[in-house]
Amino acid sequence: ETGVTQTPRHLVMGMTNKKSLKCEQHLGHNAMYWYKQSAKKPLELMFVYSLEERVENNSVPSRFSPECPNSSHLFLHLHTLQPEDSALYLCASSQEDDTEQFFGPGTRLTVL
Amino acid sequence: EDQVTQSPEALRLQEGESSSLNCSYTVSGLRGLFWYRQDPGKGPEFLFTLYSAGEEKEKERLKATLTKKESFLHITAPKPEDSATYLCALYSGTYKYIFGTGTRLKVLA
């Protein structure tokens, strides 16, 4: 595997389910990010981890819970989501905070 | 408040018809401006980083420029494979990124 990988690629869940999104980067980067991309809206930065410590949390609802067990892996735990949370969730990594980000292919989430 | 606006929202070009995409911004302290390309069903792919006004970067048919208020992505003699959504993003420090809504480019053969 190379670059940034995300699983699953597609996820359909009910509002009462609990699921997790997984991201793995094979680039040796120090920072990892979760973004939400909805139709007609700009990418919204949700969480940032640098060297496994959370450095940014942009007022994201508590039904989204990130976890970064090491510098290569990032998870987004989901519970009791709302239909408006349906979107493309993108993971990215970068070497430093001001360098280019490498994105994964995303997880297309549908909340019924 | 830091803001990014991209225009036009959508653009259709004939193959070989050069044009420019605009990214205008207001920011308290610009640390970097990034351009990405995004194909349908994929994550954004990095194109350029510009750090200071007057800076220019080129890659194949693309050239990015930066002033104190805006950035342009110039596309020279585009081909159908250049069709994608082009995103710009501001970086203002300490992991503060703001993305624009993008320009959807369609190049017709």
PDB file of N, CA, C and O in Angstrom, chain A residues 9 31 33 35 37 40-43 45 48 50 55-56 88 90 96-101 103-105, chain B residues 9 31 34 36 38 41-46 49 51 87 91 93-101 104:
ATOM      1  N   ARG A   9     -14.808   2.225   1.963  1.00  0.00           N
ATOM      2  CA  ARG A   9     -15.000   3.264   0.957  1.00  0.00           C
ATOM      3  C   ARG A   9     -16.445   3.770   0.963  1.00  0.00           C
ATOM      4  O   ARG A   9     -16.686   4.926   0.632  1.00  0.00           O
ATOM      5  N   ALA A  31       1.610  14.627  10.714  1.00  0.00           N
ATOM      6  CA  ALA A  31       0.275  15.150  10.998  1.00  0.00           C
ATOM      7  C   ALA A  31      -0.773  14.404  10.188  1.00  0.00           C
ATOM      8  O   ALA A  31      -0.531  14.010   9.040  1.00  0.00           O
ATOM      9  N   TYR A  33      -5.254  14.364   9.410  1.00  0.00           N
ATOM     10  CA  TYR A  33      -6.423  15.230   9.429  1.00  0.00           C
ATOM     11  C   TYR A  33      -7.684  14.441   9.055  1.00  0.00           C
ATOM     12  O   TYR A  33      -7.625  13.537   8.229  1.00  0.00           O
ATOM     13  N   TYR A  35     -11.428  15.484   7.383  1.00  0.00           N
ATOM     14  CA  TYR A  35     -12.239  16.510   6.754  1.00  0.00           C
ATOM     15  C   TYR A  35     -13.613  15.940   6.424  1.00  0.00           C
ATOM     16  O   TYR A  35     -13.751  14.756   6.138  1.00  0.00           O
ATOM     17  N   GLN A  37     -16.642  16.588   3.566  1.00  0.00           N
ATOM     18  CA  GLN A  37     -16.936  17.256   2.300  1.00  0.00           C
ATOM     19  C   GLN A  37     -18.394  16.985   1.922  1.00  0.00           C
ATOM     20  O   GLN A  37     -18.755  15.858   1.612  1.00  0.00           O
ATOM     21  N   LYS A  40     -21.655  21.075  -2.568  1.00  0.00           N
ATOM     22  CA  LYS A  40     -21.749  22.538  -2.663  1.00  0.00           C
ATOM     23  C   LYS A  40     -21.121  23.291  -1.495  1.00  0.00           C
ATOM     24  O   LYS A  40     -21.318  24.485  -1.364  1.00  0.00           O
ATOM     25  N   LYS A  41     -20.407  22.576  -0.626  1.00  0.00           N
ATOM     26  CA  LYS A  41     -19.755  23.223   0.512  1.00  0.00           C
ATOM     27  C   LYS A  41     -18.261  22.991   0.453  1.00  0.00           C
ATOM     28  O   LYS A  41     -17.797  21.997  -0.106  1.00  0.00           O
ATOM     29  N   PRO A  42     -17.476  23.900   1.033  1.00  0.00           N
ATOM     30  CA  PRO A  42     -16.027  23.671   1.057  1.00  0.00           C
ATOM     31  C   PRO A  42     -15.667  22.559   2.035  1.00  0.00           C
ATOM     32  O   PRO A  42     -16.441  22.236   2.940  1.00  0.00           O
ATOM     33  N   LEU A  43     -14.488  22.004   1.849  1.00  0.00           N
ATOM     34  CA  LEU A  43     -13.991  21.028   2.817  1.00  0.00           C
ATOM     35  C   LEU A  43     -13.960  21.665   4.197  1.00  0.00           C
ATOM     36  O   LEU A  43     -13.474  22.784   4.375  1.00  0.00           O
ATOM     37  N   LEU A  45     -12.500  21.248   7.927  1.00  0.00           N
ATOM     38  CA  LEU A  45     -11.524  20.571   8.763  1.00  0.00           C
ATOM     39  C   LEU A  45     -12.179  20.207  10.093  1.00  0.00           C
ATOM     40  O   LEU A  45     -12.704  21.074  10.791  1.00  0.00           O
ATOM     41  N   VAL A  48      -7.372  17.568  13.780  1.00  0.00           N
ATOM     42  CA  VAL A  48      -5.979  17.479  13.370  1.00  0.00           C
ATOM     43  C   VAL A  48      -5.195  16.815  14.495  1.00  0.00           C
ATOM     44  O   VAL A  48      -5.372  17.175  15.669  1.00  0.00           O
ATOM     45  N   SER A  50      -1.127  15.949  15.492  1.00  0.00           N
ATOM     46  CA  SER A  50       0.290  16.103  15.179  1.00  0.00           C
ATOM     47  C   SER A  50       1.072  15.255  16.156  1.00  0.00           C
ATOM     48  O   SER A  50       0.936  15.429  17.371  1.00  0.00           O
ATOM     49  N   VAL A  55      -4.384  18.572  18.004  1.00  0.00           N
ATOM     50  CA  VAL A  55      -4.009  19.982  18.071  1.00  0.00           C
ATOM     51  C   VAL A  55      -5.128  20.897  17.608  1.00  0.00           C
ATOM     52  O   VAL A  55      -5.058  22.097  17.775  1.00  0.00           O
ATOM     53  N   GLU A  56      -6.151  20.375  16.985  1.00  0.00           N
ATOM     54  CA  GLU A  56      -7.229  21.210  16.474  1.00  0.00           C
ATOM     55  C   GLU A  56      -8.522  20.413  16.491  1.00  0.00           C
ATOM     56  O   GLU A  56      -8.569  19.269  16.073  1.00  0.00           O
ATOM     57  N   LEU A  88     -18.910  12.944   2.301  1.00  0.00           N
ATOM     58  CA  LEU A  88     -17.648  12.257   2.027  1.00  0.00           C
ATOM     59  C   LEU A  88     -16.664  12.653   3.125  1.00  0.00           C
ATOM     60  O   LEU A  88     -16.431  13.843   3.356  1.00  0.00           O
ATOM     61  N   LEU A  90     -12.933  12.618   4.385  1.00  0.00           N
ATOM     62  CA  LEU A  90     -11.588  12.500   3.834  1.00  0.00           C
ATOM     63  C   LEU A  90     -10.549  12.545   4.939  1.00  0.00           C
ATOM     64  O   LEU A  90     -10.631  13.352   5.856  1.00  0.00           O
ATOM     65  N   GLU A  96       4.643  18.441   7.706  1.00  0.00           N
ATOM     66  CA  GLU A  96       4.596  19.530   8.684  1.00  0.00           C
ATOM     67  C   GLU A  96       3.264  20.256   8.531  1.00  0.00           C
ATOM     68  O   GLU A  96       2.504  19.982   7.617  1.00  0.00           O
ATOM     69  N   ASP A  97       3.018  21.251   9.416  1.00  0.00           N
ATOM     70  CA  ASP A  97       1.718  21.922   9.380  1.00  0.00           C
ATOM     71  C   ASP A  97       1.558  22.817   8.160  1.00  0.00           C
ATOM     72  O   ASP A  97       0.426  23.077   7.741  1.00  0.00           O
ATOM     73  N   ASP A  98       2.645  23.263   7.555  1.00  0.00           N
ATOM     74  CA  ASP A  98       2.514  24.206   6.438  1.00  0.00           C
ATOM     75  C   ASP A  98       2.931  23.577   5.101  1.00  0.00           C
ATOM     76  O   ASP A  98       3.231  24.286   4.144  1.00  0.00           O
ATOM     77  N   THR A  99       2.956  22.258   5.062  1.00  0.00           N
ATOM     78  CA  THR A  99       3.299  21.586   3.807  1.00  0.00           C
ATOM     79  C   THR A  99       2.069  20.922   3.209  1.00  0.00           C
ATOM     80  O   THR A  99       1.047  20.763   3.874  1.00  0.00           O
ATOM     81  N   GLU A 100       2.188  20.516   1.948  1.00  0.00           N
ATOM     82  CA  GLU A 100       1.042  19.975   1.237  1.00  0.00           C
ATOM     83  C   GLU A 100       0.497  18.734   1.937  1.00  0.00           C
ATOM     84  O   GLU A 100       1.231  17.977   2.555  1.00  0.00           O
ATOM     85  N   GLN A 101      -0.822  18.573   1.790  1.00  0.00           N
ATOM     86  CA  GLN A 101      -1.486  17.421   2.366  1.00  0.00           C
ATOM     87  C   GLN A 101      -1.730  16.377   1.286  1.00  0.00           C
ATOM     88  O   GLN A 101      -2.017  16.708   0.136  1.00  0.00           O
ATOM     89  N   PHE A 103      -4.195  13.307   0.426  1.00  0.00           N
ATOM     90  CA  PHE A 103      -5.521  12.843   0.806  1.00  0.00           C
ATOM     91  C   PHE A 103      -5.749  11.383   0.432  1.00  0.00           C
ATOM     92  O   PHE A 103      -5.225  10.894  -0.581  1.00  0.00           O
ATOM     93  N   GLY A 104      -6.564  10.725   1.238  1.00  0.00           N
ATOM     94  CA  GLY A 104      -7.066   9.417   0.882  1.00  0.00           C
ATOM     95  C   GLY A 104      -8.249   9.541  -0.048  1.00  0.00           C
ATOM     96  O   GLY A 104      -8.702  10.652  -0.346  1.00  0.00           O
ATOM     97  N   PRO A 105      -8.803   8.412  -0.503  1.00  0.00           N
ATOM     98  CA  PRO A 105      -9.925   8.447  -1.441  1.00  0.00           C
ATOM     99  C   PRO A 105     -11.257   8.795  -0.786  1.00  0.00           C
ATOM    100  O   PRO A 105     -12.221   9.103  -1.484  1.00  0.00           O
TER     101      PRO A 105
ATOM    102  N   GLU B   9     -17.719  29.377 -10.486  1.00  0.00           N
ATOM    103  CA  GLU B   9     -18.112  28.131  -9.842  1.00  0.00           C
ATOM    104  C   GLU B   9     -17.935  26.962 -10.805  1.00  0.00           C
ATOM    105  O   GLU B   9     -17.568  25.860 -10.415  1.00  0.00           O
ATOM    106  N   ARG B  31       0.128  32.237   5.558  1.00  0.00           N
ATOM    107  CA  ARG B  31       1.332  31.417   5.690  1.00  0.00           C
ATOM    108  C   ARG B  31       1.540  30.535   4.461  1.00  0.00           C
ATOM    109  O   ARG B  31       2.630  30.012   4.256  1.00  0.00           O
ATOM    110  N   PHE B  34      -2.583  26.951  -1.145  1.00  0.00           N
ATOM    111  CA  PHE B  34      -2.439  25.662  -1.802  1.00  0.00           C
ATOM    112  C   PHE B  34      -3.476  25.522  -2.910  1.00  0.00           C
ATOM    113  O   PHE B  34      -4.616  25.961  -2.770  1.00  0.00           O
ATOM    114  N   TYR B  36      -5.268  22.417  -5.217  1.00  0.00           N
ATOM    115  CA  TYR B  36      -5.468  20.989  -5.344  1.00  0.00           C
ATOM    116  C   TYR B  36      -6.399  20.727  -6.519  1.00  0.00           C
ATOM    117  O   TYR B  36      -7.243  21.556  -6.865  1.00  0.00           O
ATOM    118  N   GLN B  38      -9.300  17.829  -7.758  1.00  0.00           N
ATOM    119  CA  GLN B  38     -10.093  16.711  -7.261  1.00  0.00           C
ATOM    120  C   GLN B  38     -10.926  16.127  -8.386  1.00  0.00           C
ATOM    121  O   GLN B  38     -11.741  16.819  -8.993  1.00  0.00           O
ATOM    122  N   GLY B  41     -15.177  11.240  -7.064  1.00  0.00           N
ATOM    123  CA  GLY B  41     -14.999  10.010  -6.309  1.00  0.00           C
ATOM    124  C   GLY B  41     -13.613   9.821  -5.717  1.00  0.00           C
ATOM    125  O   GLY B  41     -13.291   8.744  -5.208  1.00  0.00           O
ATOM    126  N   LYS B  42     -12.794  10.860  -5.783  1.00  0.00           N
ATOM    127  CA  LYS B  42     -11.425  10.757  -5.259  1.00  0.00           C
ATOM    128  C   LYS B  42     -11.137  11.895  -4.298  1.00  0.00           C
ATOM    129  O   LYS B  42     -11.829  12.899  -4.261  1.00  0.00           O
ATOM    130  N   GLY B  43     -10.054  11.718  -3.523  1.00  0.00           N
ATOM    131  CA  GLY B  43      -9.604  12.801  -2.676  1.00  0.00           C
ATOM    132  C   GLY B  43      -8.816  13.827  -3.460  1.00  0.00           C
ATOM    133  O   GLY B  43      -8.326  13.539  -4.553  1.00  0.00           O
ATOM    134  N   PRO B  44      -8.689  15.041  -2.937  1.00  0.00           N
ATOM    135  CA  PRO B  44      -7.903  16.074  -3.623  1.00  0.00           C
ATOM    136  C   PRO B  44      -6.452  15.647  -3.804  1.00  0.00           C
ATOM    137  O   PRO B  44      -5.885  14.949  -2.967  1.00  0.00           O
ATOM    138  N   GLU B  45      -5.876  16.124  -4.914  1.00  0.00           N
ATOM    139  CA  GLU B  45      -4.476  15.838  -5.239  1.00  0.00           C
ATOM    140  C   GLU B  45      -3.716  17.151  -5.281  1.00  0.00           C
ATOM    141  O   GLU B  45      -4.125  18.093  -5.965  1.00  0.00           O
ATOM    142  N   PHE B  46      -2.604  17.206  -4.573  1.00  0.00           N
ATOM    143  CA  PHE B  46      -1.831  18.442  -4.472  1.00  0.00           C
ATOM    144  C   PHE B  46      -1.251  18.878  -5.809  1.00  0.00           C
ATOM    145  O   PHE B  46      -0.737  18.051  -6.586  1.00  0.00           O
ATOM    146  N   THR B  49       2.019  24.921  -3.959  1.00  0.00           N
ATOM    147  CA  THR B  49       1.992  25.774  -2.776  1.00  0.00           C
ATOM    148  C   THR B  49       2.672  27.085  -3.120  1.00  0.00           C
ATOM    149  O   THR B  49       3.745  27.090  -3.728  1.00  0.00           O
ATOM    150  N   TYR B  51       3.830  30.769  -1.220  1.00  0.00           N
ATOM    151  CA  TYR B  51       4.031  31.277   0.133  1.00  0.00           C
ATOM    152  C   TYR B  51       4.056  32.797   0.228  1.00  0.00           C
ATOM    153  O   TYR B  51       3.819  33.346   1.311  1.00  0.00           O
ATOM    154  N   LEU B  87      -9.435  23.179  -6.326  1.00  0.00           N
ATOM    155  CA  LEU B  87      -9.652  23.760  -5.004  1.00  0.00           C
ATOM    156  C   LEU B  87      -8.455  24.602  -4.589  1.00  0.00           C
ATOM    157  O   LEU B  87      -7.314  24.211  -4.833  1.00  0.00           O
ATOM    158  N   TYR B  91      -3.692  28.707   4.276  1.00  0.00           N
ATOM    159  CA  TYR B  91      -3.146  28.281   5.551  1.00  0.00           C
ATOM    160  C   TYR B  91      -2.694  29.524   6.292  1.00  0.00           C
ATOM    161  O   TYR B  91      -1.851  30.278   5.819  1.00  0.00           O
ATOM    162  N   GLY B  93      -1.746  29.407   9.688  1.00  0.00           N
ATOM    163  CA  GLY B  93      -0.928  29.067  10.846  1.00  0.00           C
ATOM    164  C   GLY B  93      -1.604  28.107  11.804  1.00  0.00           C
ATOM    165  O   GLY B  93      -2.822  28.061  11.877  1.00  0.00           O
ATOM    166  N   THR B  94      -0.826  27.333  12.522  1.00  0.00           N
ATOM    167  CA  THR B  94      -1.282  26.394  13.559  1.00  0.00           C
ATOM    168  C   THR B  94      -2.449  25.537  13.081  1.00  0.00           C
ATOM    169  O   THR B  94      -3.504  25.474  13.704  1.00  0.00           O
ATOM    170  N   TYR B  95      -2.246  24.894  11.962  1.00  0.00           N
ATOM    171  CA  TYR B  95      -3.218  23.969  11.390  1.00  0.00           C
ATOM    172  C   TYR B  95      -4.565  24.615  11.068  1.00  0.00           C
ATOM    173  O   TYR B  95      -5.589  23.947  11.066  1.00  0.00           O
ATOM    174  N   LYS B  96      -4.581  25.887  10.767  1.00  0.00           N
ATOM    175  CA  LYS B  96      -5.815  26.565  10.378  1.00  0.00           C
ATOM    176  C   LYS B  96      -5.892  26.638   8.855  1.00  0.00           C
ATOM    177  O   LYS B  96      -5.228  27.467   8.226  1.00  0.00           O
ATOM    178  N   TYR B  97      -6.665  25.732   8.291  1.00  0.00           N
ATOM    179  CA  TYR B  97      -6.855  25.662   6.853  1.00  0.00           C
ATOM    180  C   TYR B  97      -8.282  26.062   6.508  1.00  0.00           C
ATOM    181  O   TYR B  97      -9.225  25.642   7.166  1.00  0.00           O
ATOM    182  N   ILE B  98      -8.423  26.861   5.440  1.00  0.00           N
ATOM    183  CA  ILE B  98      -9.738  27.215   4.919  1.00  0.00           C
ATOM    184  C   ILE B  98      -9.734  26.916   3.425  1.00  0.00           C
ATOM    185  O   ILE B  98      -8.904  27.460   2.680  1.00  0.00           O
ATOM    186  N   PHE B  99     -10.664  26.061   3.011  1.00  0.00           N
ATOM    187  CA  PHE B  99     -10.785  25.700   1.604  1.00  0.00           C
ATOM    188  C   PHE B  99     -11.872  26.523   0.940  1.00  0.00           C
ATOM    189  O   PHE B  99     -12.874  26.891   1.569  1.00  0.00           O
ATOM    190  N   GLY B 100     -11.704  26.778  -0.357  1.00  0.00           N
ATOM    191  CA  GLY B 100     -12.766  27.348  -1.163  1.00  0.00           C
ATOM    192  C   GLY B 100     -13.707  26.249  -1.628  1.00  0.00           C
ATOM    193  O   GLY B 100     -13.442  25.061  -1.423  1.00  0.00           O
ATOM    194  N   THR B 101     -14.809  26.653  -2.255  1.00  0.00           N
ATOM    195  CA  THR B 101     -15.798  25.687  -2.734  1.00  0.00           C
ATOM    196  C   THR B 101     -15.403  25.056  -4.058  1.00  0.00           C
ATOM    197  O   THR B 101     -16.029  24.094  -4.495  1.00  0.00           O
ATOM    198  N   ARG B 104     -15.423  23.912 -10.901  1.00  0.00           N
ATOM    199  CA  ARG B 104     -15.584  22.678 -11.695  1.00  0.00           C
ATOM    200  C   ARG B 104     -15.245  22.983 -13.135  1.00  0.00           C
ATOM    201  O   ARG B 104     -15.931  23.750 -13.798  1.00  0.00           O
TER     202      ARG B 104
END
